[in-house]
Tab-separated table of C-alpha atoms in Angstrom:
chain	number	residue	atom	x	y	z
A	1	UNK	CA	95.695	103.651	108.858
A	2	UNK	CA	95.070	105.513	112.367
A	3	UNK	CA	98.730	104.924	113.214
A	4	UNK	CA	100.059	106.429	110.097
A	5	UNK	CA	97.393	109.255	110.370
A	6	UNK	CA	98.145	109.906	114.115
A	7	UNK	CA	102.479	110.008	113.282
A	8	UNK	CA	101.836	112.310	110.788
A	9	UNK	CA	99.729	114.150	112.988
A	10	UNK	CA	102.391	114.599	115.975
A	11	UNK	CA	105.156	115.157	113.005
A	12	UNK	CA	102.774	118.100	112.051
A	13	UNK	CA	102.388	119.076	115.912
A	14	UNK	CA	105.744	119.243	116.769
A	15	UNK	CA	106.827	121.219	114.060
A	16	UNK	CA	104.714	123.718	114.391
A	17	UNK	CA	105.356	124.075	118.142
A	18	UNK	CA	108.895	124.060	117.530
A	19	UNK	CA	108.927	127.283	114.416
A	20	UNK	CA	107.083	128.634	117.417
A	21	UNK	CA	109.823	128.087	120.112
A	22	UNK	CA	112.366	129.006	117.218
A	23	UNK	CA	111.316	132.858	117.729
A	24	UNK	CA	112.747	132.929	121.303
A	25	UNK	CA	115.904	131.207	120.518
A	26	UNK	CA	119.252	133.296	119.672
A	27	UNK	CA	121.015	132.613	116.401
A	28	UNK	CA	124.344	131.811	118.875
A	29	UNK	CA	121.890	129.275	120.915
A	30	UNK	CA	120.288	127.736	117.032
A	31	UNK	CA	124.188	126.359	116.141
A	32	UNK	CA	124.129	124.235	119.416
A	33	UNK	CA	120.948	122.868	118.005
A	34	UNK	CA	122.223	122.453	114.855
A	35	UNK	CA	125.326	120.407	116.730
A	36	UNK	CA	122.818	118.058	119.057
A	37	UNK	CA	120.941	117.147	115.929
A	38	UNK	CA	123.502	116.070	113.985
A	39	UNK	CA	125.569	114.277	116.797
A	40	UNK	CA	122.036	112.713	117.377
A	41	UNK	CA	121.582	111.664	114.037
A	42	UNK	CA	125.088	110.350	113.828
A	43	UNK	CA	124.552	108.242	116.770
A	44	UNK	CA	121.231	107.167	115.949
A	45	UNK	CA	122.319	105.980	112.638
A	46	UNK	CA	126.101	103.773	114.273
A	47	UNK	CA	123.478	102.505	117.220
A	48	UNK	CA	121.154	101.011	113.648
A	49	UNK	CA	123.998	99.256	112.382
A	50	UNK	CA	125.565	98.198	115.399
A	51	UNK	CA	122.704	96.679	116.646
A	52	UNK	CA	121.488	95.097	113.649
A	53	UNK	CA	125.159	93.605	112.283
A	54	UNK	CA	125.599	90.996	114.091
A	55	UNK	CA	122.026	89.854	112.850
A	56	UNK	CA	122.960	89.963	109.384
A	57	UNK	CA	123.184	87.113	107.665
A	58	UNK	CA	124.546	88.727	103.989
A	59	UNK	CA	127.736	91.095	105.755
A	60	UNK	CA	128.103	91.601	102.028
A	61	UNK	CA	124.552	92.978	101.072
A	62	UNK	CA	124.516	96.270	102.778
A	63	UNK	CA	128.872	97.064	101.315
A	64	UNK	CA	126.550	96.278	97.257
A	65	UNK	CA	123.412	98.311	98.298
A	66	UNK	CA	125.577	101.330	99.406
A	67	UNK	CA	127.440	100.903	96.520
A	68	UNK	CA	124.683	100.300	93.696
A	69	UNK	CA	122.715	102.859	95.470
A	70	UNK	CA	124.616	105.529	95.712
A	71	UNK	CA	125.871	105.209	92.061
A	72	UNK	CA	122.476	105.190	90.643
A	73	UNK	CA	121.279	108.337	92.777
A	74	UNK	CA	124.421	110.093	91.523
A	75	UNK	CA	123.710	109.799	88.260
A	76	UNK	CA	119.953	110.822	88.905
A	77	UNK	CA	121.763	113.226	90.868
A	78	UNK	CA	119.006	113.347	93.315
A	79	UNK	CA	120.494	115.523	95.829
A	80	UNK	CA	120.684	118.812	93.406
A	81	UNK	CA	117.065	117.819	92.617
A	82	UNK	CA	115.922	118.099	96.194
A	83	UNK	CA	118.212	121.006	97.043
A	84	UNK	CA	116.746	122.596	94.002
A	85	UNK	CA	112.849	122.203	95.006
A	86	UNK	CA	113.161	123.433	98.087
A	87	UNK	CA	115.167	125.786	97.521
A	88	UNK	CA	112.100	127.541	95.690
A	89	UNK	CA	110.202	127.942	99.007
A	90	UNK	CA	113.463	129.023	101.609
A	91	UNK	CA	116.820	128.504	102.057
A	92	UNK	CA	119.006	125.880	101.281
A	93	UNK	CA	120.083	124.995	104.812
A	94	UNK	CA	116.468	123.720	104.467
A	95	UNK	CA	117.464	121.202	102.550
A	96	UNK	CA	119.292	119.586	104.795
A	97	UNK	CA	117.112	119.650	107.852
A	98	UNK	CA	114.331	118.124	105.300
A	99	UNK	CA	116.724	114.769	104.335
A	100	UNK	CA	117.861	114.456	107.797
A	101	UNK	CA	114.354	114.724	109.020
A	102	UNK	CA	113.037	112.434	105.833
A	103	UNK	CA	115.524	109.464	106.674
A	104	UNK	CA	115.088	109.422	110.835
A	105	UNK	CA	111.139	109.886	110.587
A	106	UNK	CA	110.965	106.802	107.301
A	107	UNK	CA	113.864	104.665	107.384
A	108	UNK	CA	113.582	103.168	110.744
A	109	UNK	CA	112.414	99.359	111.993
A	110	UNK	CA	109.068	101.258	113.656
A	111	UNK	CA	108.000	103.831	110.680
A	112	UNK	CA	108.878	100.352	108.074
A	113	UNK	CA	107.256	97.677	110.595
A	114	UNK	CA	104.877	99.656	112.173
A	115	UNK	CA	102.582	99.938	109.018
A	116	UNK	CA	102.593	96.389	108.343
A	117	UNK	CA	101.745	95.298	111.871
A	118	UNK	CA	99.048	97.745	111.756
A	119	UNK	CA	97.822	96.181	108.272
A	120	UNK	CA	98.362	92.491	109.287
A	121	UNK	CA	97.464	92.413	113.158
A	122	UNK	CA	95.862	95.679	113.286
A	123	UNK	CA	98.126	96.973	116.186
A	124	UNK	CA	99.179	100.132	116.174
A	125	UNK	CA	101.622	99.963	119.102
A	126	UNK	CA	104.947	100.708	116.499
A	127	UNK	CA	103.442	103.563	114.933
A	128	UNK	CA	102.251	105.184	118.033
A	129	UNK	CA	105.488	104.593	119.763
A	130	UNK	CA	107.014	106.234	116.276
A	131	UNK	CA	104.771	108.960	116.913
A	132	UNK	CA	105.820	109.934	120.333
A	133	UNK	CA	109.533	109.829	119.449
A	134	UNK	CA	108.841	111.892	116.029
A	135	UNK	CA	106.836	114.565	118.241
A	136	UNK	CA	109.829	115.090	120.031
A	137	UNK	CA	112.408	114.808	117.065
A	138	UNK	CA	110.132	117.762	115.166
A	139	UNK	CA	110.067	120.204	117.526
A	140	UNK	CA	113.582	120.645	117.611
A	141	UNK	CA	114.076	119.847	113.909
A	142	UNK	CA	111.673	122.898	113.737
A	143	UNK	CA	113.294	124.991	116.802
A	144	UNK	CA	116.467	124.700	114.186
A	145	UNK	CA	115.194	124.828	110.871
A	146	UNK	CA	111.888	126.522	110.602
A	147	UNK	CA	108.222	126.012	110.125
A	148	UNK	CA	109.456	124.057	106.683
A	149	UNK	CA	110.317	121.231	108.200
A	150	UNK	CA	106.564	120.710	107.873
A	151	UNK	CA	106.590	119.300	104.864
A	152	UNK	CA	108.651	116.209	106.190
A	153	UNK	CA	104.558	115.475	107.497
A	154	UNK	CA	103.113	114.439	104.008
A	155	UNK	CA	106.353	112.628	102.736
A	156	UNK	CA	105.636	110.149	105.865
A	157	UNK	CA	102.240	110.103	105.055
A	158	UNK	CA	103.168	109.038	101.692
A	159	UNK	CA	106.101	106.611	103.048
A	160	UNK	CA	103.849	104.497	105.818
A	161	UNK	CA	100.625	104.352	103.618
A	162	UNK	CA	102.633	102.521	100.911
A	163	UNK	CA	103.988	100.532	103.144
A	164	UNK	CA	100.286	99.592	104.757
A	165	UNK	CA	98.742	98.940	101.710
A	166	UNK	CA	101.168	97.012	100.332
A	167	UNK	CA	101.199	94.870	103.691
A	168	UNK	CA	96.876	95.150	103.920
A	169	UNK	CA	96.973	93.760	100.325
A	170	UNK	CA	99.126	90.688	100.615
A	171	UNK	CA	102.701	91.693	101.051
A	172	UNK	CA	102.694	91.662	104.441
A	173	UNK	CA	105.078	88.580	104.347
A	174	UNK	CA	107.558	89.630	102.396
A	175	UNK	CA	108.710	91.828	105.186
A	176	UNK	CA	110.969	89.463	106.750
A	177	UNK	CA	113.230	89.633	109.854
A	178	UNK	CA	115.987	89.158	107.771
A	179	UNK	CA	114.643	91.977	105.016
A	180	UNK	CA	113.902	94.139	108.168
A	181	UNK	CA	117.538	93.640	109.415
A	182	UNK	CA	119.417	94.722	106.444
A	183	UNK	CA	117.071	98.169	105.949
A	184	UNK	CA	118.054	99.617	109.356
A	185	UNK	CA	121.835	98.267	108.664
A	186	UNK	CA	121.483	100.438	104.990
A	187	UNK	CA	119.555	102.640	106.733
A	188	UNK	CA	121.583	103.298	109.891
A	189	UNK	CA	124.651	104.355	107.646
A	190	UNK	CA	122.454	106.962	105.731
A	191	UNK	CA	120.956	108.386	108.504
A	192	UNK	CA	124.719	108.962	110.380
A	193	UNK	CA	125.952	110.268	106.509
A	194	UNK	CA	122.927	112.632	107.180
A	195	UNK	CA	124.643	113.518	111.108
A	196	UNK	CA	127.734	114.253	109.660
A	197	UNK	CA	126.543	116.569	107.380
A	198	UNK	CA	124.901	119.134	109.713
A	199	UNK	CA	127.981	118.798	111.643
A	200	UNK	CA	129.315	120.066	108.641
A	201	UNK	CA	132.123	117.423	108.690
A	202	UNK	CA	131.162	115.865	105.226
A	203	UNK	CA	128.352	116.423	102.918
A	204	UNK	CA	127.616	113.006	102.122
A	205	UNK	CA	124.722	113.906	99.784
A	206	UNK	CA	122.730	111.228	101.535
A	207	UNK	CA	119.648	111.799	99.317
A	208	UNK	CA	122.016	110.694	96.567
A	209	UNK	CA	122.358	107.423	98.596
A	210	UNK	CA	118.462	106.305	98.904
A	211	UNK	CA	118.278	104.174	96.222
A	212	UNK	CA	120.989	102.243	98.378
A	213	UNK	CA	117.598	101.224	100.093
A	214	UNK	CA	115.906	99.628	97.131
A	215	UNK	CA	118.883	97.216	96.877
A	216	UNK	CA	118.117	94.842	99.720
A	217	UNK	CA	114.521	94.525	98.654
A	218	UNK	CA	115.504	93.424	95.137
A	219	UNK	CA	117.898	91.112	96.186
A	220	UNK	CA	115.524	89.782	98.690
A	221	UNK	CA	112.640	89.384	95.488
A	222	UNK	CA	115.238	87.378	93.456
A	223	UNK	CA	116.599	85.677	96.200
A	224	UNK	CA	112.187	84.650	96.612
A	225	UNK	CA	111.500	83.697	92.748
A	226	UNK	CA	114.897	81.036	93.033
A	227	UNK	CA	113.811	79.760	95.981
A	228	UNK	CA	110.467	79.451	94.602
C-alpha cells in the first residue's frame, strides 16, 4: 500500500503548507481562491464526462445512477449529516471545501485504478501521479479553507485501502474498463455539482448524490451473476 500511504502523505503535506500560506493571504485575495477552485472543479468534473461519454456503452446508466443515487442520499439526507459533523470542529463553509476536496481526491480513474494496479501489478505509477496532483490541489484547498481540510487525508486513506484490498484479495477483475468508464462519467457530474457550489451558483448537495456512485457497481454485479 506505499502508493496509498505516500497520497495520503502529500494530501497531508499540502494541507498543512497551504493553512500556512493561508495566514499571508487577504480575505479580498481568499474569494478569488474560492472562485479558481470551484471553476476548477467545475471543469474538472465536464472534462470527466466529456472524455469518458463517448466510451460509454450504457448512455442510460449514469441518467439511473444519478437518479437512484441521489434519491436514496436524500432520504439519508447525507448532506445535513456531514454539514452537521463538521460543523462541531469549525465552520460550515468547511463543509464544503471537505466534499469538494473528498470527491476530486476519491472519485477519479487514478485514486479508483491506482489501488488496484498497485494490488494486481504492484505498480504504483497511478497513485504516485495522484499524489503529485493532490499535493498541489491541497495546498490551495488549504490556502482557502483552513488547516481542516486535513481531514480529507484519512478519508483517502480509508477510500484507496478498500479499494487495494479488495483488488489484492481477488476483485481485482471486476474493475473493468467499462465499470471504470461509467464511475468518472457519475463521477465527473458530482464533482462539477461540487464546482458550482463554491461558486455559489447552486448548492447541489453533492454529498447527497454519492450513493449515485454505488449504482454502476450494482448494475455491473447483476449484469456478472446473468452472464454467469
Amino acid at each position: 500500500m506505499i502508493g496509498t500511504i505516500v497520497n495520503t502523505g502529500t494530501i497531508a503535506a499540502g494541507t498543512i503548507a497551504g493553512s500556512i500560506v493561508k495566514k499571508g493571504i487577504k480575505p479580498q485575495y481568499q474569494e478569488s481562491l474560492f472562485n479558481a477552485m470551484g471553476f476548477a472543479a467545475t471543469m474538472l468534473g465536464i472534462n470527466a464526462v466529456v472524455n469518458h461519454m463517448p466510451d460509454s456503452k450504457y448512455p442510460v446508466l449514469f441518467i439511473v445512477s444519478l437518479a437512484v443515487g441521489s434519491l436514496v442520499g436524500s432520504m439519508i439526507d447525507l448532506d445535513a449529516k456531514f454539514q452537521r459533523l463538521v460543523s462541531r470542529y469549525a465552520s460550515t463553509g468547511l463543509g464544503q471545501g471537505l466534499s469538494s476536496a473528498v470527491l476530486l481526491y476519491c472519485i477519479g480513474t487514478l485514486s479508483i485504478l491506482g489501488p488496484v494496479m498497485s494490488a494486481v501489478y504492484e505498480d504504483h505509477t497511478y497513485l504516485f501521479t495522484n499524489a503529485a496532483l493532490d499535493l498541489v490541489t491541497s495546498m490551495v484547498f488549504a490556502s482557502t479553507y483552513g488547516i481542516g481540510m486535513i481531514f480529507a487525508a484519512p478519508i483517502l486513506f480509508a477510500w484507496q485501502g478498500s479499494i487495494y484490498l479488495l483488488a489484492y484479495y481477488g476483485a481485482g477483475a471486476f474493475f473493468t474498463d467499462e465499470l471504470m468508464c461509467e464511475l468518472s462519467i457519475v463521477g465527473g457530474v458530482l464533482i462539477a455539482g461540487s464546482g458550482l457550489g463554491i461558486l455559489k451558483i447552486k448548492d447541489c448537495k453533492t454529498m447527497n448524490m454519492l450513493p449515485s456512485l454505488l449504482v454502476p457497481i450494482v448494475f455491473f454485479v447483476i449484469k456478472g451473476l446473468i452472464s454467469s
